[in-house]
Structures are given as C-alpha cells and as structure tokens.
Amino acid sequence: MKGFIKKDKFVSLLKDGMVVSVGGFLTNGTPEKLIDLVVESNVKDLTVICNDGGFEDKGVGKLIVNNQVKKLIASHVGTNPYVGKLMQEGKLEVELVPQGTLAERIRAFGAGLGGILTPTGIDTIVEIGKQIIELKGNKYLLELALGADMALIGGAVAADNGNLKYSQTMRNFNPVMATAAEIVVVEPFARVNEIDPEDVITPFPFVDYILVGDDDE
Amino acid sequence: MMNDKEIIASRIALELNDGDLVNLGIGIPTLVADYVPDNKHVTFQAENGIIGLGPLTDEDTNIVNAGGIKATIQKGGAFIDSITSFTFIRGGHIDVTVLGALEVDQEGSIASWIIPGKKVPGMGGAMDLVTGAKKVIIALKHTNNGQSKILKKCTLPLTAAHQANLIVTEMAVMKVEEDGLYLLEVHPDYTVDEVIKATDADLKIKNVERMKGI
C-alpha cells in the first residue's frame, strides 16, 4: 500500500479518458464518496466498468447523469433510465456483458491471463464478433481480459496496513476489481487496526490508497 | 383463491427437493420461496453473493438480495464474492434456477433480457444461470395481451438456446424433451383445448394431469 489519501490527492489522480472500474452491486458496496469526488472533478470521457448502471442519484449512475461517461461496460442497466436515454441519443456506448463473464474477464486481467473460455452467450447475440472455440465437443466463447486504470473499491473494512475484508454482501465485485487496475483506491466502510490473517479477503499489496477524511491526521 | 402469480410459484415449489441449492430470479420466481414447506430444507443462492438467502427485512443491514432489496442471511450461510458466486452458477453447482422470461419456445430456448429498440435492461446473471444450472424452470404468464409467450421459436434475442427444462404458467406445466414440448398438467380452471388454443408452440399430449400443488 502506498498510503492514506485525502480528497485533493485522490482528485489529482483522475484524468480525462480513464478506464475506471467501480465495485458494488446495485450500489450495495459502491464507494459513493469516491464517486462524488469524481463528479466534482468533472473529468470527461470515462470508460466505466461496473456490474450495473446504478441509479440516477446513486452509484455510477451519478457519473452517467453528469455526462462524464463515454462508455459503460456492465451486465445490467435497467435501474437507471438515464442510461437508456443516452444510449438512444447516441451519447453513451454501452457494452452489456453477462455478469459471470464480466467477473471472469476482470479476474483474468488481474491474474495475468489473456482471457477466458465460457459457454455463456453461445447461440445468442453476445457471441457476435467473438471467437468460438470448440473443446471436447462443447462450444465456448473467447472473452478477453478486462482491466482498468483505476479501481474504486467500497464496502471494505480496512486495516491500517491496507488489508481488507468486506461487510456482508458489499463484497461482490470489489475483491476482483482490486486485482485488476493500475491504481486501486479504497473508500473504507469501517477502519480497524488489523485483520486476522485468516479473515483477509484482499491482501494489502493489491491496495494503493485508502481514502480518509480531511480532518484525519 | 390464488392469483396467477401465486399459482405459478406454488406449483414450482413442488419441483424443489430437500437439500437443493436454488437461485430464484426477480418477480414471480422470488415468490417460490414462500411455498417451500418447512420440512423441506432448500438453500437459496443470490448471485450478488449469498449462500443461504433469508427473507426480506426492514432492519438496517448491508445485506441485499440480487434485486438490491434488503434481506437476511440464514444461520450457517456464507457471503461470497462475484467470482465464487458465478463459480457456483456456471460451474453446475446450482441444482435449480427459476427465472422469468419474455418468451420461451418448444425447443427450450429462452428470451428474457432485451426488446431491441424498446427496452435494453441487460442480462445480468440470467445468461450464466440458464447455461450453468442443472435444472432451469421458466416461470411466466401464459399470454401477454392475448399473445402466447410459449412459442414455436423465440422472436426476441435469446438468453440461451435449448436450456429450459420445465415451463410453468398459470394455465399449465410443460416439459421440454428432445422430441418436443409435452403438456404435463393443466390448471382446473382451464381445459386442455383452452391451453392448446392459448399456446403458439406445438404441444405434445400424452397423459395430462390436474395441476399439482395448488
């Protein structure tokens, strides 16, 4: 871990055109403060990777409503009507990815793999433009690894050294996204001195920064 | 008197066996949990990361179900990440999944995630679920504005081809076999002829029983 950061330092890491992955599932486990700071920064042309499109006033939906997102890679966008509106106007590119495929593409990147082979999406429009590989009589789609410039991680109980565990269902995409980005920033749900090594879900080497309040030491 | 959704949910609950690991989709499928008898131990999985999903709650919690609604976890349950969740789902570790659909056809193909040009909500976890679960049950109303949702061939983009095993509507229970779609049970409010008329798909008819579990 590089250390604790306050909001000014976090905002200084943001750049136009970045690929940003955001943890959470229908905003459960999504780092809302980090997203608010991205909204304030007004950086543009982001590619956002998230399970879903959030809501108009919550999660990555806030970035979409603020017209900061050029492309959204997600499994479900039905909870945010603004996504549909921008799609129809041609102002937002949306790549819909089956949820399990999205998770595995991110995992592949974090694990140094070029991609994965999955039966999900065979004989559907998801297979269009993708290589189909037949093994032992079964068909698989070649789905490519998916990494990000920055991962925004939420729902975490963070230890002082950067070890993380997660509260309840806020785990979801957070641990895998923490493995697959150049810069990993955590908005802790709670802070503790240390986490029992048997309980650590995301070990500290995956973590770059933990957001702290401006009043913290 | 049960309404249509309750009839469908109650009938599907009979398909769940003691010890099964089950994933229920949003909508009618969610209701199935209410009809599992106490003496049958079924574990529910939610794709956002729960083994042992319990009932909904109003209490302050960070636990949500796959619809993002506050829920509970059962004693002995586990929180998992999305990778482990889809290892369960895609890896064949889910015994039964129950999902809604816009259309289903006599070959077991399912359409549930997109109406091109109109509604593009996305597939969420549905494509992985129907591909990986051992048994796929489709829960849906038999018709939409008088049009059959049980078709010879789906017209909308597919969620998956040839994956549905059982189709349950408020009118009937139908089973997808290699050689076609069999009408197994009919709700007592309807006749076999009425079901055939309301169905676009070709129904194979051998022994039709009264719908169970209602």
Short mmCIF file of C-alpha atoms in Angstrom, two decimals:
data_model
loop_
_atom_site.label_atom_id
_atom_site.label_comp_id
_atom_site.label_asym_id
_atom_site.label_seq_id
_atom_site.Cartn_x
_atom_site.Cartn_y
_atom_site.Cartn_z
CA MET A 1 0.00 0.00 0.00
CA LYS A 2 1.21 3.50 -0.85
CA GLY A 3 -0.80 5.17 1.90
CA PHE A 4 -3.82 7.09 3.07
CA ILE A 5 -5.05 9.92 0.88
CA LYS A 6 -7.32 12.89 1.30
CA LYS A 7 -9.74 14.02 -1.35
CA ASP A 8 -7.42 16.55 -3.07
CA LYS A 9 -4.78 13.91 -3.70
CA PHE A 10 -7.42 11.49 -5.00
CA VAL A 11 -8.82 14.08 -7.40
CA SER A 12 -5.28 14.78 -8.66
CA LEU A 13 -5.05 11.14 -9.79
CA LEU A 14 -8.09 11.47 -12.08
CA LYS A 15 -7.67 12.09 -15.79
CA ASP A 16 -9.95 12.51 -18.80
CA GLY A 17 -10.45 9.29 -20.76
CA MET A 18 -9.58 6.97 -17.87
CA VAL A 19 -10.92 3.45 -17.56
CA VAL A 20 -12.44 3.21 -14.08
CA SER A 21 -13.85 0.07 -12.51
CA VAL A 22 -16.30 0.55 -9.66
CA GLY A 23 -17.26 -2.12 -7.13
CA GLY A 24 -20.77 -2.73 -5.87
CA PHE A 25 -23.98 -4.45 -6.90
CA LEU A 26 -26.96 -2.14 -7.46
CA THR A 27 -24.87 0.27 -5.33
CA ASN A 28 -24.56 -2.16 -2.40
CA GLY A 29 -20.81 -1.90 -1.69
CA THR A 30 -20.26 1.01 -4.07
CA PRO A 31 -17.87 3.76 -2.84
CA GLU A 32 -20.26 6.71 -3.01
CA LYS A 33 -17.81 9.32 -1.65
CA LEU A 34 -15.20 8.46 -4.26
CA ILE A 35 -17.86 8.73 -6.97
CA ASP A 36 -18.95 12.13 -5.61
CA LEU A 37 -15.33 13.28 -5.88
CA VAL A 38 -15.14 12.08 -9.48
CA VAL A 39 -18.37 14.03 -10.16
CA GLU A 40 -16.84 17.17 -8.57
CA SER A 41 -13.63 16.76 -10.59
CA ASN A 42 -15.71 16.81 -13.79
CA VAL A 43 -13.22 14.59 -15.66
CA LYS A 44 -14.69 13.52 -19.01
CA ASP A 45 -14.84 10.63 -21.45
CA LEU A 46 -14.55 7.94 -18.81
CA THR A 47 -14.97 4.26 -19.56
CA VAL A 48 -16.74 2.80 -16.53
CA ILE A 49 -16.76 -0.88 -15.64
CA CYS A 50 -19.43 -1.81 -13.10
CA ASN A 51 -21.89 -4.63 -12.53
CA ASP A 52 -24.77 -2.26 -13.34
CA GLY A 53 -25.67 1.32 -14.23
CA GLY A 54 -26.66 2.17 -10.65
CA PHE A 55 -29.46 4.65 -10.15
CA GLU A 56 -29.78 8.23 -11.37
CA ASP A 57 -28.82 9.54 -7.92
CA LYS A 58 -26.66 6.67 -6.70
CA GLY A 59 -23.56 4.72 -7.66
CA VAL A 60 -22.02 5.10 -11.14
CA GLY A 61 -25.40 6.49 -12.21
CA LYS A 62 -24.22 9.84 -10.83
CA LEU A 63 -21.29 9.87 -13.30
CA ILE A 64 -23.61 8.95 -16.16
CA VAL A 65 -26.16 11.65 -15.29
CA ASN A 66 -23.27 14.17 -15.14
CA ASN A 67 -22.35 13.13 -18.72
CA GLN A 68 -18.83 12.08 -17.73
CA VAL A 69 -19.06 8.59 -19.17
CA LYS A 70 -18.26 7.76 -22.79
CA LYS A 71 -18.62 4.01 -22.42
CA LEU A 72 -20.25 1.80 -19.81
CA ILE A 73 -19.36 -1.88 -19.50
CA ALA A 74 -21.99 -3.57 -17.31
CA SER A 75 -24.30 -6.57 -17.01
CA HIS A 76 -27.50 -4.66 -16.26
CA VAL A 77 -28.60 -1.07 -16.81
CA GLY A 78 -32.37 -1.34 -16.22
CA THR A 79 -32.35 0.53 -12.90
CA ASN A 80 -31.04 3.75 -14.44
CA PRO A 81 -33.40 5.15 -17.11
CA TYR A 82 -30.84 7.84 -17.98
CA VAL A 83 -28.60 5.13 -19.47
CA GLY A 84 -31.34 4.16 -21.94
CA LYS A 85 -31.92 7.81 -22.83
CA LEU A 86 -28.23 8.49 -23.55
CA MET A 87 -27.95 5.22 -25.50
CA GLN A 88 -30.84 6.23 -27.75
CA GLU A 89 -29.33 9.68 -28.30
CA GLY A 90 -26.04 8.01 -29.23
CA LYS A 91 -24.24 9.80 -26.40
CA LEU A 92 -23.26 6.72 -24.41
CA GLU A 93 -21.81 3.45 -25.65
CA VAL A 94 -22.98 0.51 -23.55
CA GLU A 95 -21.35 -2.92 -23.68
CA LEU A 96 -23.62 -5.42 -21.97
CA VAL A 97 -21.70 -8.39 -20.58
CA PRO A 98 -23.18 -11.42 -18.78
CA GLN A 99 -22.46 -10.95 -15.09
CA GLY A 100 -20.33 -14.06 -14.66
CA THR A 101 -18.39 -13.23 -17.80
CA LEU A 102 -17.76 -9.70 -16.54
CA ALA A 103 -16.39 -11.04 -13.26
CA GLU A 104 -14.14 -13.58 -15.00
CA ARG A 105 -12.83 -11.07 -17.57
CA ILE A 106 -11.74 -8.84 -14.70
CA ARG A 107 -10.27 -11.80 -12.83
CA ALA A 108 -8.35 -12.82 -15.95
CA PHE A 109 -6.73 -9.41 -16.21
CA GLY A 110 -5.77 -9.40 -12.54
CA ALA A 111 -4.35 -12.90 -12.88
CA GLY A 112 -2.29 -12.13 -15.98
CA LEU A 113 -4.45 -14.15 -18.36
CA GLY A 114 -5.38 -13.02 -21.86
CA GLY A 115 -9.00 -14.06 -21.49
CA ILE A 116 -11.32 -16.89 -20.60
CA LEU A 117 -13.46 -19.51 -22.36
CA THR A 118 -17.10 -19.57 -21.31
CA PRO A 119 -20.22 -21.36 -22.60
CA THR A 120 -22.32 -18.36 -21.53
CA GLY A 121 -23.60 -16.41 -24.53
CA ILE A 122 -23.23 -19.20 -27.11
CA ASP A 123 -26.09 -19.07 -29.68
CA THR A 124 -27.00 -15.54 -28.55
CA ILE A 125 -26.09 -12.06 -29.83
CA VAL A 126 -23.38 -11.96 -27.16
CA GLU A 127 -21.25 -14.20 -29.42
CA ILE A 128 -21.22 -11.69 -32.31
CA GLY A 129 -17.67 -10.70 -33.23
CA LYS A 130 -16.10 -13.18 -30.82
CA GLN A 131 -14.02 -16.23 -31.47
CA ILE A 132 -15.77 -19.55 -30.77
CA ILE A 133 -13.54 -22.38 -29.63
CA GLU A 134 -14.68 -26.00 -29.57
CA LEU A 135 -13.21 -28.29 -26.93
CA LYS A 136 -14.31 -31.90 -26.35
CA GLY A 137 -17.49 -31.26 -28.34
CA ASN A 138 -18.52 -28.17 -26.37
CA LYS A 139 -18.54 -24.62 -27.69
CA TYR A 140 -17.02 -21.75 -25.75
CA LEU A 141 -16.70 -18.02 -26.35
CA LEU A 142 -13.29 -16.44 -26.05
CA GLU A 143 -13.86 -13.44 -23.76
CA LEU A 144 -10.94 -11.08 -23.34
CA ALA A 145 -9.36 -9.89 -20.11
CA LEU A 146 -10.65 -6.55 -18.83
CA GLY A 147 -8.53 -4.24 -16.72
CA ALA A 148 -8.80 -0.64 -15.59
CA ASP A 149 -6.59 2.39 -14.99
CA MET A 150 -8.22 2.84 -11.62
CA ALA A 151 -10.43 0.70 -9.39
CA LEU A 152 -12.74 2.32 -6.85
CA ILE A 153 -13.38 -0.13 -4.03
CA GLY A 154 -16.17 0.10 -1.45
CA GLY A 155 -17.79 -1.94 1.31
CA ALA A 156 -14.43 -2.70 2.86
CA VAL A 157 -13.34 -2.97 6.45
CA ALA A 158 -9.78 -1.65 6.07
CA ALA A 159 -6.85 -2.41 8.36
CA ASP A 160 -4.13 0.18 8.89
CA ASN A 161 -1.72 -1.72 6.62
CA GLY A 162 -4.27 -1.94 3.76
CA ASN A 163 -5.58 -5.44 4.32
CA LEU A 164 -9.30 -5.60 3.56
CA LYS A 165 -12.30 -7.69 4.41
CA TYR A 166 -15.83 -6.80 3.38
CA SER A 167 -19.07 -6.23 5.20
CA GLN A 168 -21.92 -8.64 4.35
CA THR A 169 -22.99 -8.58 0.66
CA MET A 170 -20.92 -5.48 -0.08
CA ARG A 171 -18.13 -7.84 -1.16
CA ASN A 172 -19.49 -8.69 -4.65
CA PHE A 173 -17.20 -7.29 -7.40
CA ASN A 174 -14.89 -5.40 -5.02
CA PRO A 175 -12.22 -8.08 -4.37
CA VAL A 176 -11.80 -8.98 -8.04
CA MET A 177 -11.69 -5.35 -9.18
CA ALA A 178 -8.96 -4.70 -6.58
CA THR A 179 -6.75 -7.15 -8.51
CA ALA A 180 -7.22 -5.62 -11.95
CA ALA A 181 -6.29 -1.93 -12.02
CA GLU A 182 -3.17 0.21 -12.19
CA ILE A 183 -4.31 2.27 -9.19
CA VAL A 184 -6.59 0.80 -6.52
CA VAL A 185 -8.36 3.27 -4.22
CA VAL A 186 -10.46 2.11 -1.27
CA GLU A 187 -13.23 4.03 0.43
CA PRO A 188 -13.42 2.15 3.73
CA PHE A 189 -16.81 1.30 5.16
CA ALA A 190 -15.05 0.90 8.52
CA ARG A 191 -11.45 1.07 9.80
CA VAL A 192 -9.72 -1.35 12.17
CA ASN A 193 -6.14 -1.64 13.43
CA GLU A 194 -5.63 -5.07 11.95
CA ILE A 195 -7.48 -8.03 10.44
CA ASP A 196 -6.82 -11.63 11.44
CA PRO A 197 -4.72 -13.08 8.58
CA GLU A 198 -7.30 -15.88 8.22
CA ASP A 199 -10.03 -13.34 7.50
CA VAL A 200 -8.26 -11.10 4.97
CA ILE A 201 -10.07 -11.12 1.59
CA THR A 202 -7.98 -8.52 -0.25
CA PRO A 203 -4.34 -8.59 0.91
CA PHE A 204 -2.63 -5.17 1.21
CA PRO A 205 -0.32 -5.49 -1.84
CA PHE A 206 -3.40 -5.10 -4.08
CA VAL A 207 -4.30 -1.79 -2.42
CA ASP A 208 -2.68 1.54 -3.33
CA TYR A 209 -4.64 4.14 -1.42
CA ILE A 210 -7.24 4.36 1.32
CA LEU A 211 -9.40 7.48 1.40
CA VAL A 212 -9.50 9.32 4.72
CA GLY A 213 -11.35 12.46 5.76
CA ASP A 214 -9.71 15.89 5.56
CA ASP A 215 -9.74 16.07 9.36
CA ASP A 216 -7.75 12.85 9.77
CA GLU A 217 -4.09 13.06 10.78
CA MET B 1 -58.28 -18.08 -4.33
CA MET B 2 -54.73 -17.84 -5.58
CA ASN B 3 -53.86 -15.25 -8.20
CA ASP B 4 -51.90 -16.23 -11.32
CA LYS B 5 -48.51 -15.47 -9.80
CA GLU B 6 -49.30 -17.46 -6.67
CA ILE B 7 -50.44 -20.44 -8.74
CA ILE B 8 -47.17 -20.42 -10.68
CA ALA B 9 -44.98 -20.01 -7.58
CA SER B 10 -46.84 -22.63 -5.59
CA ARG B 11 -46.56 -25.21 -8.39
CA ILE B 12 -42.85 -24.57 -8.91
CA ALA B 13 -42.14 -25.03 -5.19
CA LEU B 14 -43.03 -28.72 -5.68
CA GLU B 15 -40.07 -29.08 -8.05
CA LEU B 16 -37.55 -28.23 -5.34
CA ASN B 17 -36.05 -31.17 -3.48
CA ASP B 18 -34.70 -31.48 0.01
CA GLY B 19 -31.07 -30.37 0.03
CA ASP B 20 -31.26 -28.41 -3.23
CA LEU B 21 -29.25 -25.23 -3.84
CA VAL B 22 -31.61 -22.90 -5.71
CA ASN B 23 -31.34 -19.50 -7.38
CA LEU B 24 -34.57 -17.57 -7.82
CA GLY B 25 -34.88 -14.72 -10.30
CA ILE B 26 -36.70 -11.43 -9.78
CA GLY B 27 -40.51 -11.24 -9.95
CA ILE B 28 -42.68 -14.38 -9.85
CA PRO B 29 -39.65 -16.65 -9.13
CA THR B 30 -38.97 -14.79 -5.86
CA LEU B 31 -42.42 -15.87 -4.61
CA VAL B 32 -41.47 -19.56 -4.89
CA ALA B 33 -39.59 -19.35 -1.56
CA ASP B 34 -42.91 -18.67 0.23
CA TYR B 35 -44.30 -22.06 -0.83
CA VAL B 36 -41.45 -24.36 0.20
CA PRO B 37 -42.78 -26.47 3.08
CA ASP B 38 -40.93 -26.25 6.42
CA ASN B 39 -39.95 -29.91 6.32
CA LYS B 40 -38.06 -29.44 3.05
CA HIS B 41 -34.63 -27.88 3.50
CA VAL B 42 -33.77 -25.77 0.48
CA THR B 43 -30.83 -23.33 0.37
CA PHE B 44 -31.22 -20.20 -1.74
CA GLN B 45 -28.30 -18.60 -3.51
CA ALA B 46 -28.33 -14.96 -4.65
CA GLU B 47 -25.90 -14.04 -7.40
CA ASN B 48 -24.75 -10.84 -5.69
CA GLY B 49 -23.07 -13.09 -3.14
CA ILE B 50 -25.16 -15.07 -0.65
CA ILE B 51 -25.41 -18.76 0.08
CA GLY B 52 -28.42 -19.11 2.39
CA LEU B 53 -30.54 -16.09 1.44
CA GLY B 54 -33.30 -15.48 4.00
CA PRO B 55 -36.48 -13.35 3.95
CA LEU B 56 -36.59 -9.60 3.26
CA THR B 57 -36.15 -7.21 6.18
CA ASP B 58 -36.82 -3.58 7.11
CA GLU B 59 -33.91 -3.56 9.52
CA ASP B 60 -30.67 -1.67 9.00
CA THR B 61 -28.35 -4.03 7.15
CA ASN B 62 -25.76 -4.17 4.37
CA ILE B 63 -27.26 -7.41 3.10
CA VAL B 64 -29.23 -7.15 -0.12
CA ASN B 65 -30.65 -9.78 -2.46
CA ALA B 66 -29.97 -9.89 -6.21
CA GLY B 67 -32.68 -7.26 -6.72
CA GLY B 68 -30.84 -4.88 -4.40
CA ILE B 69 -33.55 -5.22 -1.71
CA LYS B 70 -32.62 -5.50 1.99
CA ALA B 71 -32.65 -9.13 3.01
CA THR B 72 -31.29 -11.55 5.59
CA ILE B 73 -28.90 -14.48 5.64
CA GLN B 74 -29.76 -17.82 7.22
CA LYS B 75 -27.81 -19.40 10.04
CA GLY B 76 -24.94 -21.37 8.54
CA GLY B 77 -24.92 -19.20 5.41
CA ALA B 78 -21.98 -17.56 3.66
CA PHE B 79 -21.15 -14.29 1.96
CA ILE B 80 -19.17 -14.77 -1.26
CA ASP B 81 -17.73 -12.56 -3.95
CA SER B 82 -18.91 -12.42 -7.56
CA ILE B 83 -16.22 -14.85 -8.75
CA THR B 84 -17.30 -17.53 -6.26
CA SER B 85 -20.95 -16.76 -6.93
CA PHE B 86 -20.56 -17.46 -10.64
CA THR B 87 -18.37 -20.45 -9.92
CA PHE B 88 -21.49 -21.85 -8.24
CA ILE B 89 -23.73 -20.70 -11.09
CA ARG B 90 -21.72 -21.51 -14.20
CA GLY B 91 -19.91 -24.46 -12.71
CA GLY B 92 -23.02 -26.62 -12.34
CA HIS B 93 -23.30 -26.31 -8.55
CA ILE B 94 -26.83 -24.85 -8.60
CA ASP B 95 -29.49 -27.57 -8.64
CA VAL B 96 -32.39 -25.45 -9.84
CA THR B 97 -32.82 -21.93 -11.16
CA VAL B 98 -36.23 -20.36 -11.59
CA LEU B 99 -36.38 -17.40 -13.95
CA GLY B 100 -38.98 -15.28 -15.64
CA ALA B 101 -38.95 -14.75 -19.42
CA LEU B 102 -40.49 -12.64 -22.16
CA GLU B 103 -40.69 -15.68 -24.44
CA VAL B 104 -39.82 -19.35 -24.26
CA ASP B 105 -40.09 -21.85 -27.09
CA GLN B 106 -40.76 -25.53 -27.68
CA GLU B 107 -37.03 -26.18 -28.10
CA GLY B 108 -36.33 -24.75 -24.64
CA SER B 109 -34.81 -21.52 -25.88
CA ILE B 110 -35.37 -18.51 -23.64
CA ALA B 111 -35.63 -14.76 -24.34
CA SER B 112 -35.61 -12.54 -21.28
CA TRP B 113 -33.19 -9.65 -21.48
CA ILE B 114 -33.80 -7.32 -24.38
CA ILE B 115 -36.56 -5.91 -26.58
CA PRO B 116 -34.49 -4.28 -29.33
CA GLY B 117 -35.25 -0.62 -29.82
CA LYS B 118 -37.59 -0.55 -26.82
CA LYS B 119 -36.09 -1.94 -23.66
CA VAL B 120 -32.48 -2.88 -23.07
CA PRO B 121 -32.13 -3.70 -19.38
CA GLY B 122 -29.30 -6.22 -19.88
CA MET B 123 -28.91 -9.87 -19.00
CA GLY B 124 -27.48 -9.50 -15.51
CA GLY B 125 -26.73 -13.02 -14.29
CA ALA B 126 -29.50 -14.73 -16.27
CA MET B 127 -27.33 -15.98 -19.16
CA ASP B 128 -24.89 -17.65 -16.78
CA LEU B 129 -27.73 -19.10 -14.69
CA VAL B 130 -29.57 -20.77 -17.57
CA THR B 131 -26.28 -22.02 -19.01
CA GLY B 132 -24.92 -23.48 -15.78
CA ALA B 133 -27.79 -24.60 -13.55
CA LYS B 134 -28.64 -28.31 -13.57
CA LYS B 135 -32.36 -27.62 -13.99
CA VAL B 136 -33.91 -24.48 -15.49
CA ILE B 137 -37.55 -23.70 -14.70
CA ILE B 138 -39.20 -20.82 -16.54
CA ALA B 139 -41.99 -19.06 -14.64
CA LEU B 140 -44.19 -16.80 -16.70
CA LYS B 141 -47.74 -15.81 -17.54
CA HIS B 142 -49.06 -17.92 -20.40
CA THR B 143 -50.02 -14.93 -22.55
CA ASN B 144 -49.31 -11.21 -22.86
CA ASN B 145 -52.27 -9.17 -24.19
CA GLY B 146 -53.73 -12.38 -25.59
CA GLN B 147 -50.50 -13.34 -27.37
CA SER B 148 -48.88 -16.63 -26.39
CA LYS B 149 -45.49 -16.33 -24.68
CA ILE B 150 -44.89 -20.06 -25.32
CA LEU B 151 -43.73 -20.06 -28.93
CA LYS B 152 -42.59 -22.40 -31.68
CA LYS B 153 -39.48 -20.27 -31.91
CA CYS B 154 -38.47 -17.23 -29.88
CA THR B 155 -38.59 -13.96 -31.83
CA LEU B 156 -36.53 -11.84 -29.39
CA PRO B 157 -32.75 -12.18 -28.93
CA LEU B 158 -32.03 -15.25 -26.82
CA THR B 159 -30.76 -15.52 -23.28
CA ALA B 160 -29.73 -19.07 -24.17
CA ALA B 161 -30.70 -21.78 -26.66
CA HIS B 162 -32.14 -25.14 -25.54
CA GLN B 163 -31.69 -24.62 -21.80
CA ALA B 164 -35.23 -24.56 -20.35
CA ASN B 165 -36.34 -27.86 -18.81
CA LEU B 166 -39.75 -27.00 -17.38
CA ILE B 167 -42.21 -24.18 -18.14
CA VAL B 168 -44.84 -23.27 -15.57
CA THR B 169 -47.68 -20.80 -16.26
CA GLU B 170 -50.99 -20.09 -14.53
CA MET B 171 -52.61 -22.45 -17.07
CA ALA B 172 -50.21 -25.34 -17.44
CA VAL B 173 -46.99 -27.20 -16.76
CA MET B 174 -44.94 -28.09 -19.84
CA LYS B 175 -41.75 -30.11 -20.13
CA VAL B 176 -39.11 -29.66 -22.81
CA GLU B 177 -37.95 -33.02 -24.21
CA GLU B 178 -35.66 -33.91 -27.11
CA ASP B 179 -38.68 -34.54 -29.36
CA GLY B 180 -40.78 -31.55 -28.35
CA LEU B 181 -42.79 -29.79 -25.68
CA TYR B 182 -45.04 -32.01 -23.57
CA LEU B 183 -48.15 -30.74 -21.82
CA LEU B 184 -47.99 -32.40 -18.39
CA GLU B 185 -50.54 -30.61 -16.25
CA VAL B 186 -53.44 -28.19 -16.70
CA HIS B 187 -54.94 -25.89 -14.07
CA PRO B 188 -58.53 -26.98 -13.24
CA ASP B 189 -59.91 -23.59 -14.36
CA TYR B 190 -58.92 -24.46 -17.95
CA THR B 191 -59.45 -27.31 -20.39
CA VAL B 192 -56.71 -28.93 -22.44
CA ASP B 193 -58.28 -27.38 -25.54
CA GLU B 194 -58.13 -23.93 -23.99
CA VAL B 195 -54.46 -24.38 -23.21
CA ILE B 196 -53.74 -25.56 -26.76
CA LYS B 197 -55.60 -22.53 -28.16
CA ALA B 198 -53.67 -20.14 -25.92
CA THR B 199 -50.32 -21.69 -26.94
CA ASP B 200 -48.41 -20.91 -30.12
CA ALA B 201 -45.99 -23.80 -29.58
CA ASP B 202 -46.90 -27.32 -30.73
CA LEU B 203 -47.85 -29.22 -27.59
CA LYS B 204 -47.36 -32.97 -27.39
CA ILE B 205 -50.10 -34.57 -25.37
CA LYS B 206 -49.95 -38.00 -23.71
CA ASN B 207 -51.16 -38.07 -20.12
CA VAL B 208 -52.33 -34.68 -18.93
CA GLU B 209 -52.92 -34.36 -15.20
CA ARG B 210 -54.60 -31.77 -13.00
CA MET B 211 -52.06 -29.15 -11.91
CA LYS B 212 -50.44 -30.18 -8.65
CA GLY B 213 -49.59 -28.04 -5.65
CA ILE B 214 -52.41 -25.51 -5.95
#
